[in-house]
Amino acid sequence: MITLEKIQEVIAAGPYQANWASLNSYQVPLWFRQGKFGIFIHWGLYSVPAFRNEWYSRNMYIQGSPEFEHHRKTYGPQSEFGYKDFIPLFTAEKFDPKEWVELFAAAGATYFCPVAEHHDGFQMYDSEFSDFTSVKMGPQRDILGELKTAAQKTSLHFCTSSHRAEHWFFFGHGQEFASDVKEPLVKGDFYWPAMPEPDNQELTSEPAPSQEFLEDWLLRTCELIDRYQPEVLYFDWWVQHQAFKEPLKQVAAFYYNRGVEWQKPTSITYKHDAMMFGSGIVEVERGKFADAKPFYWQTDTAIAHNSWCYTDSLEYKTVKELLWDLIEVVAKNGNLLLNVGPKADGSIPEKDREILLAIGQWLQINGEGIYSGKPWRKAGEGPTQVIEGQFQVGPKAYTEKDIRFTVVGEALYAFVMAPPKGELLITSLATSGNPDVLAFHGLIKEVCFLGYEEKVTWEQTAAGLKVSVPKITGDLPVTCKIIME
């Protein structure tokens, strides 16, 4: 069993210490920089009501909310049927970890990241620190462990995430009226601590997490690390709160030192500058950067616009939209972590499956410019630009003039976001007779379109590289491969 003393022993043994100066020597693993595309998985008790989104556990206790009214109408008063009463209904009878990882591999993903514990506090793994786990209750299966075992039989890298920090206040609204959250709450209870939700949930909000809660968070996190040895540990928001600064440094040092022991590089992805820049991987939720960055980063987004978990009212994105996201991110030196939400019984919804397989089919043809892709001298060209930041909806449409670039080996890959008609003009490859002008001066050897056997003609001019276009089918992005001398 992990203890506070054991955590300090691992940190003291080094080479990483619990301070930013030491943690700043961290390096993003090569496999992550080459992998580009991963699958996120939100699956838990919230998949049982499957109503609106994965925050059902919080919102069902907010009087007047759609979840509050839906819950009373469907299950009865919160004092008689609380969130904990979904546990026996979460049986996962169709959960097949082998089927899951085979689907993710077919989608072209190189890693996947199931949520180990969401804000609701139900652990999808075995733990010494709580009885409210998928092993002891509900499915009575080690969900996380089974997924890791299945991954080890493939080339997929196993990662996981913890959203435990927000549990400090996630059930707090249940104390405002007659509900089951009003039970005596002590450490170890499912709803504990159910503190009032702060108006400002950022750096210095009050009430701040107590020492008791922070120690519990530290122990749970290090236990998760030791038992399942994920290659990446993803933290959701709110670990940027000042109360988490010291325990977060301890987790990072513990985890990175364990990676050295395991001879397996480990990484933490974080949001909102929770960690010092350079000590982990920058995470941008549902958003992107406008330009390529000199540092490596990741964006996480969902397969639907309106929820991370399965619900009965999902508004799915199109395959085209998701490929646009992938291309934009890779061209700007990042990875895409795409979330899917299984049903409560453990089956992957048919629409999710259909979308994932379509992405996989596209990557089979175009993936050579995605995997291991590095930024070119510019991320792209064309009139359509993304708005930088989190929670920014991507462009609703691109034109055939919108092109994004990556470099792999001897080739420059030009991803044309909308299938071109007639002639393709890549203005970034215009000739320049003046070597002092910061323009393209390389020698082009060959040009082709991935997935099309038809030979193309091309010419470099002062206006750009002009390329004839084969007869293109479908409306998904196409890739022009330009081989250099």
Short mmCIF file of C-alpha atoms in Angstrom, two decimals:
data_model
loop_
_atom_site.label_atom_id
_atom_site.label_comp_id
_atom_site.label_asym_id
_atom_site.label_seq_id
_atom_site.Cartn_x
_atom_site.Cartn_y
_atom_site.Cartn_z
CA MET A 1 0.00 0.00 0.00
CA ILE A 2 1.30 3.43 -0.92
CA THR A 3 2.03 5.73 2.02
CA LEU A 4 3.16 9.32 2.42
CA GLU A 5 6.49 8.00 3.68
CA LYS A 6 6.92 5.80 0.60
CA ILE A 7 6.20 8.73 -1.68
CA GLN A 8 8.93 10.77 0.00
CA GLU A 9 11.38 7.86 -0.30
CA VAL A 10 10.82 7.63 -4.06
CA ILE A 11 11.24 11.39 -4.43
CA ALA A 12 14.41 11.45 -2.32
CA ALA A 13 15.94 8.67 -4.44
CA GLY A 14 15.79 10.97 -7.49
CA PRO A 15 16.79 11.95 -10.07
CA TYR A 16 13.72 14.21 -10.04
CA GLN A 17 13.03 16.30 -6.98
CA ALA A 18 9.79 18.01 -6.01
CA ASN A 19 10.71 21.44 -7.33
CA TRP A 20 10.31 23.11 -10.71
CA ALA A 21 14.05 23.51 -11.28
CA SER A 22 14.47 19.72 -11.15
CA LEU A 23 11.23 18.86 -12.95
CA ASN A 24 12.14 21.22 -15.78
CA SER A 25 14.71 18.69 -17.04
CA TYR A 26 11.78 16.53 -18.21
CA GLN A 27 11.63 15.72 -21.94
CA VAL A 28 8.54 14.84 -24.00
CA PRO A 29 8.95 11.17 -25.07
CA LEU A 30 9.68 10.47 -28.71
CA TRP A 31 6.77 8.02 -29.03
CA PHE A 32 4.34 10.76 -27.99
CA ARG A 33 5.76 13.28 -30.46
CA GLN A 34 5.51 10.71 -33.23
CA GLY A 35 2.14 9.24 -32.24
CA LYS A 36 -0.02 12.32 -32.94
CA PHE A 37 -3.43 10.72 -32.34
CA GLY A 38 -4.90 9.24 -29.18
CA ILE A 39 -8.31 8.20 -27.82
CA PHE A 40 -9.78 9.62 -24.61
CA ILE A 41 -12.54 7.61 -22.85
CA HIS A 42 -15.18 9.07 -20.53
CA TRP A 43 -17.06 6.15 -19.02
CA GLY A 44 -18.51 5.82 -15.55
CA LEU A 45 -21.64 6.12 -13.43
CA TYR A 46 -22.73 9.20 -15.40
CA SER A 47 -23.16 6.88 -18.39
CA VAL A 48 -26.16 5.28 -16.67
CA PRO A 49 -28.52 8.29 -16.68
CA ALA A 50 -26.90 9.33 -20.01
CA PHE A 51 -28.54 12.74 -19.75
CA ARG A 52 -27.01 15.96 -21.14
CA ASN A 53 -23.37 15.36 -20.16
CA GLU A 54 -20.84 13.82 -17.75
CA TRP A 55 -21.48 16.49 -15.08
CA TYR A 56 -24.78 14.84 -14.18
CA SER A 57 -23.44 14.01 -10.70
CA ARG A 58 -23.05 17.71 -9.86
CA ASN A 59 -25.98 19.11 -11.79
CA MET A 60 -28.62 16.69 -10.46
CA TYR A 61 -28.18 18.43 -7.09
CA ILE A 62 -28.56 21.97 -8.46
CA GLN A 63 -32.17 22.92 -7.86
CA GLY A 64 -33.97 23.98 -11.02
CA SER A 65 -31.39 22.60 -13.43
CA PRO A 66 -32.50 20.30 -16.28
CA GLU A 67 -30.66 17.44 -14.56
CA PHE A 68 -32.39 18.15 -11.24
CA GLU A 69 -35.84 18.04 -12.83
CA HIS A 70 -35.00 15.04 -15.01
CA HIS A 71 -33.72 13.11 -12.02
CA ARG A 72 -36.80 13.72 -9.88
CA LYS A 73 -39.08 12.80 -12.77
CA THR A 74 -37.14 9.68 -13.76
CA TYR A 75 -35.71 8.31 -10.50
CA GLY A 76 -37.51 10.15 -7.70
CA PRO A 77 -36.38 12.71 -5.10
CA GLN A 78 -32.63 13.00 -4.49
CA SER A 79 -33.23 12.13 -0.86
CA GLU A 80 -34.57 8.72 -1.92
CA PHE A 81 -32.46 8.03 -5.03
CA GLY A 82 -29.11 9.75 -5.02
CA TYR A 83 -26.16 9.59 -7.37
CA LYS A 84 -24.66 6.67 -5.40
CA ASP A 85 -27.73 4.62 -6.31
CA PHE A 86 -26.53 4.44 -9.91
CA ILE A 87 -23.67 2.18 -8.79
CA PRO A 88 -25.71 -1.09 -8.80
CA LEU A 89 -27.07 -0.13 -12.24
CA PHE A 90 -23.58 0.22 -13.68
CA THR A 91 -22.99 -3.42 -14.58
CA ALA A 92 -20.87 -3.09 -17.77
CA GLU A 93 -22.12 -6.44 -19.03
CA LYS A 94 -20.97 -5.77 -22.62
CA PHE A 95 -17.54 -4.38 -21.76
CA ASP A 96 -14.91 -6.10 -23.90
CA PRO A 97 -11.46 -4.47 -23.50
CA LYS A 98 -10.03 -6.44 -26.42
CA GLU A 99 -12.76 -5.14 -28.71
CA TRP A 100 -12.12 -1.59 -27.52
CA VAL A 101 -8.38 -1.55 -28.16
CA GLU A 102 -8.82 -3.24 -31.53
CA LEU A 103 -11.24 -0.47 -32.52
CA PHE A 104 -8.83 2.24 -31.35
CA ALA A 105 -6.00 0.64 -33.32
CA ALA A 106 -8.24 0.44 -36.40
CA ALA A 107 -8.97 4.15 -35.95
CA GLY A 108 -5.27 4.86 -36.33
CA ALA A 109 -4.72 5.85 -32.71
CA THR A 110 -1.31 5.17 -31.18
CA TYR A 111 -2.36 5.62 -27.53
CA PHE A 112 -5.49 5.78 -25.42
CA CYS A 113 -6.45 7.36 -22.12
CA PRO A 114 -9.41 6.03 -20.10
CA VAL A 115 -10.60 8.23 -17.23
CA ALA A 116 -9.54 6.49 -14.02
CA GLU A 117 -11.57 8.72 -11.71
CA HIS A 118 -13.90 11.50 -12.76
CA HIS A 119 -15.13 14.40 -10.62
CA ASP A 120 -17.82 12.11 -9.19
CA GLY A 121 -15.21 10.12 -7.24
CA PHE A 122 -16.07 6.65 -8.54
CA GLN A 123 -12.80 4.88 -9.27
CA MET A 124 -12.67 2.68 -12.35
CA TYR A 125 -9.80 0.70 -10.84
CA ASP A 126 -8.77 -1.15 -7.71
CA SER A 127 -7.87 1.03 -4.73
CA GLU A 128 -6.98 0.71 -1.07
CA PHE A 129 -8.36 4.17 -0.35
CA SER A 130 -12.02 3.70 -1.18
CA ASP A 131 -14.73 1.07 -1.35
CA PHE A 132 -16.38 3.00 -4.17
CA THR A 133 -14.54 1.36 -7.03
CA SER A 134 -15.50 -0.70 -10.07
CA VAL A 135 -13.76 -3.68 -8.45
CA LYS A 136 -15.73 -3.67 -5.20
CA MET A 137 -19.05 -2.37 -6.57
CA GLY A 138 -21.03 -2.13 -9.80
CA PRO A 139 -19.27 -4.19 -12.48
CA GLN A 140 -16.93 -5.77 -9.91
CA ARG A 141 -14.18 -5.61 -12.53
CA ASP A 142 -10.87 -3.79 -12.69
CA ILE A 143 -11.79 -1.71 -15.73
CA LEU A 144 -8.47 0.11 -15.93
CA GLY A 145 -6.44 -3.05 -15.36
CA GLU A 146 -8.30 -4.98 -18.05
CA LEU A 147 -7.76 -2.18 -20.56
CA LYS A 148 -4.05 -2.06 -19.78
CA THR A 149 -3.75 -5.84 -20.21
CA ALA A 150 -5.52 -5.61 -23.56
CA ALA A 151 -3.25 -2.74 -24.65
CA GLN A 152 -0.13 -4.77 -23.85
CA LYS A 153 -1.14 -7.21 -26.59
CA THR A 154 -1.09 -4.37 -29.15
CA SER A 155 1.23 -1.49 -30.04
CA LEU A 156 -1.02 1.03 -28.27
CA HIS A 157 0.46 3.06 -25.43
CA PHE A 158 -1.59 2.97 -22.21
CA CYS A 159 -2.32 6.28 -20.47
CA THR A 160 -4.92 7.40 -17.94
CA SER A 161 -6.42 10.51 -16.35
CA SER A 162 -7.43 11.73 -12.90
CA HIS A 163 -10.15 14.34 -12.36
CA ARG A 164 -10.22 13.86 -8.59
CA ALA A 165 -9.25 17.43 -7.69
CA GLU A 166 -12.70 18.86 -8.50
CA HIS A 167 -14.32 16.33 -6.16
CA TRP A 168 -13.61 18.81 -3.36
CA PHE A 169 -16.79 20.70 -4.29
CA PHE A 170 -18.55 18.52 -6.84
CA PHE A 171 -21.38 17.36 -4.57
CA GLY A 172 -21.56 20.56 -2.53
CA HIS A 173 -24.95 21.63 -3.91
CA GLY A 174 -26.47 18.47 -2.48
CA GLN A 175 -26.16 20.01 0.99
CA GLU A 176 -28.47 22.89 0.06
CA PHE A 177 -31.70 20.85 0.23
CA ALA A 178 -32.98 17.45 1.35
CA SER A 179 -30.78 14.94 -0.47
CA ASP A 180 -28.63 11.92 0.28
CA VAL A 181 -25.56 14.17 0.30
CA LYS A 182 -26.67 15.31 3.75
CA GLU A 183 -25.43 12.06 5.26
CA PRO A 184 -22.63 12.48 7.82
CA LEU A 185 -19.62 13.01 5.58
CA VAL A 186 -16.24 11.71 6.66
CA LYS A 187 -13.14 10.73 4.74
CA GLY A 188 -13.88 7.54 2.80
CA ASP A 189 -17.53 8.39 2.15
CA PHE A 190 -18.46 8.55 -1.51
CA TYR A 191 -19.64 12.17 -1.43
CA TRP A 192 -16.97 13.46 0.95
CA PRO A 193 -16.11 16.30 1.30
CA ALA A 194 -18.98 17.99 -0.68
CA MET A 195 -17.78 21.49 0.10
CA PRO A 196 -19.54 24.63 -1.16
CA GLU A 197 -18.71 25.27 -4.79
CA PRO A 198 -16.64 28.45 -5.06
CA ASP A 199 -17.86 31.23 -7.32
CA ASN A 200 -14.34 31.56 -8.66
CA GLN A 201 -12.87 28.13 -9.28
CA GLU A 202 -9.44 29.35 -10.26
CA LEU A 203 -6.16 30.00 -8.44
CA THR A 204 -7.19 31.31 -5.04
CA SER A 205 -10.85 30.35 -4.64
CA GLU A 206 -12.27 29.58 -1.20
CA PRO A 207 -12.87 27.34 0.59
CA ALA A 208 -9.49 25.95 -0.41
CA PRO A 209 -8.94 22.18 -0.26
CA SER A 210 -7.96 21.03 3.22
CA GLN A 211 -4.73 19.26 4.11
CA GLU A 212 -6.75 16.08 4.66
CA PHE A 213 -8.19 16.25 1.13
CA LEU A 214 -4.83 17.10 -0.43
CA GLU A 215 -3.15 14.13 1.26
CA ASP A 216 -5.95 11.86 0.06
CA TRP A 217 -5.49 13.24 -3.47
CA LEU A 218 -1.74 12.66 -3.30
CA LEU A 219 -2.13 9.08 -2.06
CA ARG A 220 -4.80 8.16 -4.61
CA THR A 221 -2.75 9.61 -7.45
CA CYS A 222 0.48 7.88 -6.49
CA GLU A 223 -1.40 4.61 -5.96
CA LEU A 224 -2.84 4.96 -9.47
CA ILE A 225 0.67 5.54 -10.83
CA ASP A 226 2.21 2.57 -9.03
CA ARG A 227 -0.54 0.06 -9.76
CA TYR A 228 -1.11 0.82 -13.43
CA GLN A 229 2.14 2.44 -14.63
CA PRO A 230 0.57 4.68 -17.30
CA GLU A 231 2.89 6.25 -19.83
CA VAL A 232 1.01 9.55 -19.64
CA LEU A 233 -1.00 10.88 -16.70
CA TYR A 234 -3.58 13.49 -17.70
CA PHE A 235 -4.84 16.02 -15.16
CA ASP A 236 -8.04 17.93 -15.71
CA TRP A 237 -8.49 21.53 -14.63
CA TRP A 238 -8.40 22.86 -11.06
CA VAL A 239 -5.06 21.32 -10.11
CA GLN A 240 -3.86 24.83 -10.97
CA HIS A 241 -5.37 25.99 -7.64
CA GLN A 242 -2.66 27.22 -5.28
CA ALA A 243 -3.53 24.52 -2.74
CA PHE A 244 -2.33 21.81 -5.15
CA LYS A 245 1.05 23.37 -5.97
CA GLU A 246 3.16 21.39 -3.49
CA PRO A 247 1.38 18.01 -3.78
CA LEU A 248 1.44 18.39 -7.58
CA LYS A 249 5.22 18.79 -7.52
CA GLN A 250 5.43 15.68 -5.34
CA VAL A 251 3.26 13.68 -7.75
CA ALA A 252 5.39 14.79 -10.70
CA ALA A 253 8.68 13.89 -9.00
CA PHE A 254 7.28 10.56 -7.79
CA TYR A 255 5.90 9.70 -11.25
CA TYR A 256 8.95 10.75 -13.23
CA ASN A 257 11.25 8.87 -10.84
CA ARG A 258 9.09 5.78 -11.21
CA GLY A 259 9.44 6.12 -14.97
CA VAL A 260 13.21 6.06 -14.60
CA GLU A 261 12.92 2.91 -12.44
CA TRP A 262 10.61 1.27 -14.99
CA GLN A 263 12.92 2.35 -17.83
CA LYS A 264 9.85 3.81 -19.47
CA PRO A 265 9.47 7.56 -20.02
CA THR A 266 6.48 9.09 -18.24
CA SER A 267 4.65 12.36 -18.83
CA ILE A 268 2.03 14.59 -17.27
CA THR A 269 -0.38 16.66 -19.37
CA TYR A 270 -1.75 19.73 -17.62
CA LYS A 271 -3.95 22.78 -18.23
CA HIS A 272 -3.98 26.41 -17.12
CA ASP A 273 -0.28 26.59 -16.19
CA ALA A 274 -0.86 24.18 -13.32
CA MET A 275 2.76 23.08 -13.75
CA MET A 276 5.80 25.16 -14.56
CA PHE A 277 6.30 25.44 -18.31
CA GLY A 278 8.67 22.72 -19.51
CA SER A 279 7.90 20.22 -16.73
CA GLY A 280 5.10 18.46 -18.62
CA ILE A 281 2.93 18.62 -21.73
CA VAL A 282 0.72 21.67 -22.29
CA GLU A 283 -2.94 20.72 -22.73
CA VAL A 284 -5.52 22.85 -24.59
CA GLU A 285 -9.11 21.74 -24.02
CA ARG A 286 -11.36 21.92 -27.09
CA GLY A 287 -9.04 24.43 -28.72
CA LYS A 288 -5.86 25.10 -30.65
CA PHE A 289 -3.04 27.52 -31.21
CA ALA A 290 -3.17 29.87 -34.18
CA ASP A 291 0.42 29.14 -35.19
CA ALA A 292 2.98 26.36 -34.81
CA LYS A 293 4.65 26.37 -31.40
CA PRO A 294 8.28 25.59 -30.54
CA PHE A 295 7.04 23.43 -27.65
CA TYR A 296 5.06 20.21 -27.92
CA TRP A 297 1.40 20.27 -26.84
CA GLN A 298 -1.88 18.36 -26.98
CA THR A 299 -5.50 19.27 -27.49
CA ASP A 300 -8.36 17.14 -26.19
CA THR A 301 -11.78 17.29 -27.75
CA ALA A 302 -14.85 15.09 -27.95
CA ILE A 303 -16.45 13.24 -30.82
CA ALA A 304 -19.64 15.18 -29.99
CA HIS A 305 -20.19 18.90 -29.54
CA ASN A 306 -22.26 18.69 -26.38
CA SER A 307 -20.87 15.96 -24.12
CA TRP A 308 -17.80 13.92 -23.25
CA CYS A 309 -19.82 10.88 -22.15
CA TYR A 310 -22.51 8.93 -23.94
CA THR A 311 -25.97 10.52 -23.76
CA ASP A 312 -29.23 10.06 -25.62
CA SER A 313 -28.87 13.48 -27.28
CA LEU A 314 -25.36 13.60 -28.72
CA GLU A 315 -24.63 16.13 -31.45
CA TYR A 316 -21.89 14.34 -33.35
CA LYS A 317 -19.12 16.07 -35.26
CA THR A 318 -18.47 14.95 -38.81
CA VAL A 319 -15.43 12.95 -39.87
CA LYS A 320 -14.36 15.96 -41.91
CA GLU A 321 -14.46 18.27 -38.88
CA LEU A 322 -12.38 15.86 -36.81
CA LEU A 323 -9.79 15.46 -39.58
CA TRP A 324 -9.56 19.23 -39.83
CA ASP A 325 -8.81 19.28 -36.11
CA LEU A 326 -6.17 16.58 -36.44
CA ILE A 327 -4.41 18.28 -39.35
CA GLU A 328 -4.47 21.74 -37.72
CA VAL A 329 -3.00 20.38 -34.51
CA VAL A 330 -0.26 18.27 -36.10
CA ALA A 331 0.80 21.13 -38.39
CA LYS A 332 1.25 23.25 -35.27
CA ASN A 333 3.40 20.74 -33.36
CA GLY A 334 0.73 19.00 -31.30
CA ASN A 335 -1.29 15.84 -30.73
CA LEU A 336 -5.04 15.27 -30.87
CA LEU A 337 -6.69 13.31 -28.04
CA LEU A 338 -10.20 12.45 -29.27
CA ASN A 339 -12.79 11.40 -26.72
CA VAL A 340 -15.43 8.70 -27.12
CA GLY A 341 -18.12 7.77 -24.61
CA PRO A 342 -19.17 4.12 -24.28
CA LYS A 343 -22.69 3.25 -23.17
CA ALA A 344 -23.30 2.15 -19.59
CA ASP A 345 -23.26 -1.51 -20.64
CA GLY A 346 -19.73 -1.11 -22.03
CA SER A 347 -20.59 -1.15 -25.72
CA ILE A 348 -19.21 1.50 -28.07
CA PRO A 349 -22.08 3.40 -29.75
CA GLU A 350 -22.42 2.58 -33.43
CA LYS A 351 -21.97 6.20 -34.51
CA ASP A 352 -18.70 6.49 -32.55
CA ARG A 353 -17.51 3.27 -34.15
CA GLU A 354 -18.45 4.48 -37.63
CA ILE A 355 -16.58 7.77 -37.18
CA LEU A 356 -13.47 6.13 -35.71
CA LEU A 357 -13.23 3.60 -38.54
CA ALA A 358 -13.61 6.37 -41.13
CA ILE A 359 -10.74 8.28 -39.51
CA GLY A 360 -8.69 5.09 -39.57
CA GLN A 361 -9.39 4.58 -43.28
CA TRP A 362 -8.25 8.14 -44.02
CA LEU A 363 -5.09 7.67 -41.96
CA GLN A 364 -4.22 4.46 -43.79
CA ILE A 365 -3.78 6.60 -46.89
CA ASN A 366 -2.70 9.95 -45.48
CA GLY A 367 -1.06 8.95 -42.21
CA GLU A 368 2.48 9.07 -43.59
CA GLY A 369 2.25 12.86 -43.37
CA ILE A 370 0.68 12.77 -39.89
CA TYR A 371 2.68 10.28 -37.83
CA SER A 372 6.15 11.62 -37.04
CA GLY A 373 5.17 14.85 -38.79
CA LYS A 374 7.14 17.94 -37.84
CA PRO A 375 6.17 21.56 -38.42
CA TRP A 376 7.44 23.14 -41.62
CA ARG A 377 8.73 26.70 -41.83
CA LYS A 378 5.07 27.76 -41.70
CA ALA A 379 2.01 25.90 -40.50
CA GLY A 380 -0.14 26.67 -43.50
CA GLU A 381 -1.61 29.12 -45.95
CA GLY A 382 -5.06 30.21 -47.05
CA PRO A 383 -7.86 32.50 -45.90
CA THR A 384 -9.30 30.37 -43.07
CA GLN A 385 -7.69 30.73 -39.67
CA VAL A 386 -8.50 29.24 -36.26
CA ILE A 387 -9.20 31.32 -33.17
CA GLU A 388 -6.54 30.60 -30.58
CA GLY A 389 -7.60 29.44 -27.14
CA GLN A 390 -9.59 26.88 -25.22
CA PHE A 391 -13.22 26.08 -25.97
CA GLN A 392 -13.01 27.62 -29.42
CA VAL A 393 -15.18 26.09 -32.12
CA GLY A 394 -13.19 25.40 -35.27
CA PRO A 395 -13.97 26.86 -38.69
CA LYS A 396 -17.28 25.66 -40.11
CA ALA A 397 -15.74 25.35 -43.54
CA TYR A 398 -12.38 25.47 -45.32
CA THR A 399 -11.60 26.32 -48.92
CA GLU A 400 -9.31 24.58 -51.41
CA LYS A 401 -6.86 27.42 -50.78
CA ASP A 402 -6.54 26.37 -47.13
CA ILE A 403 -3.44 24.20 -46.88
CA ARG A 404 -1.56 22.92 -43.81
CA PHE A 405 1.98 21.57 -43.86
CA THR A 406 4.07 18.89 -42.16
CA VAL A 407 7.50 17.50 -42.89
CA VAL A 408 8.54 13.83 -42.67
CA GLY A 409 11.89 12.71 -44.04
CA GLU A 410 12.44 13.94 -47.57
CA ALA A 411 8.84 14.99 -48.09
CA LEU A 412 6.76 18.07 -47.47
CA TYR A 413 3.09 17.17 -47.02
CA ALA A 414 0.51 19.74 -48.05
CA PHE A 415 -2.91 18.87 -46.61
CA VAL A 416 -5.57 20.54 -48.72
CA MET A 417 -8.48 21.02 -46.33
CA ALA A 418 -11.16 21.06 -49.07
CA PRO A 419 -10.66 18.86 -52.17
CA PRO A 420 -9.31 21.08 -54.95
CA LYS A 421 -10.80 21.27 -58.42
CA GLY A 422 -8.76 21.87 -61.51
CA GLU A 423 -5.33 23.15 -60.48
CA LEU A 424 -3.81 23.38 -57.01
CA LEU A 425 -1.66 26.42 -56.27
CA ILE A 426 0.63 26.30 -53.24
CA THR A 427 1.79 29.89 -52.84
CA SER A 428 4.28 29.06 -50.09
CA LEU A 429 6.38 27.24 -52.70
CA ALA A 430 6.71 30.20 -55.05
CA THR A 431 10.14 30.64 -56.61
CA SER A 432 12.32 33.58 -55.72
CA GLY A 433 15.34 34.69 -57.66
CA ASN A 434 16.72 36.56 -54.67
CA PRO A 435 18.39 34.29 -52.06
CA ASP A 436 18.16 37.06 -49.49
CA VAL A 437 14.39 36.89 -49.55
CA LEU A 438 13.01 34.53 -46.88
CA ALA A 439 11.10 32.39 -49.35
CA PHE A 440 11.30 28.79 -50.49
CA HIS A 441 14.56 27.97 -52.29
CA GLY A 442 14.51 24.16 -52.21
CA LEU A 443 14.58 21.78 -55.14
CA ILE A 444 11.46 19.73 -55.84
CA LYS A 445 11.94 16.23 -57.21
CA GLU A 446 8.46 14.72 -57.39
CA VAL A 447 4.83 15.57 -56.61
CA CYS A 448 1.85 13.26 -56.12
CA PHE A 449 -1.48 12.95 -54.29
CA LEU A 450 -1.68 10.23 -51.67
CA GLY A 451 -4.23 7.57 -52.53
CA TYR A 452 -4.38 8.47 -56.23
CA GLU A 453 -2.39 6.58 -58.86
CA GLU A 454 -2.93 9.20 -61.55
CA LYS A 455 0.29 11.07 -62.25
CA VAL A 456 0.16 14.82 -61.87
CA THR A 457 2.00 17.59 -63.67
CA TRP A 458 3.59 20.40 -61.73
CA GLU A 459 5.50 23.60 -62.23
CA GLN A 460 7.20 26.05 -59.91
CA THR A 461 6.41 29.66 -60.72
CA ALA A 462 6.70 33.07 -59.14
CA ALA A 463 3.07 32.61 -58.03
CA GLY A 464 3.62 29.23 -56.39
CA LEU A 465 3.78 25.51 -57.08
CA LYS A 466 1.11 24.69 -59.64
CA VAL A 467 -0.09 21.08 -59.53
CA SER A 468 -2.67 19.35 -61.70
CA VAL A 469 -5.34 17.61 -59.65
CA PRO A 470 -6.58 14.03 -60.18
CA LYS A 471 -10.26 13.22 -60.08
CA ILE A 472 -10.92 13.38 -56.36
CA THR A 473 -13.81 11.53 -54.74
CA GLY A 474 -15.44 12.54 -51.48
CA ASP A 475 -15.16 15.74 -49.44
CA LEU A 476 -12.40 14.85 -46.96
CA PRO A 477 -9.01 16.61 -46.95
CA VAL A 478 -6.47 15.36 -49.48
CA THR A 479 -2.69 15.26 -49.24
CA CYS A 480 -0.22 16.50 -51.82
CA LYS A 481 3.18 14.91 -51.21
CA ILE A 482 6.15 16.94 -52.39
CA ILE A 483 9.48 15.09 -52.43
CA MET A 484 12.57 17.25 -52.23
CA GLU A 485 16.03 16.72 -53.73
#
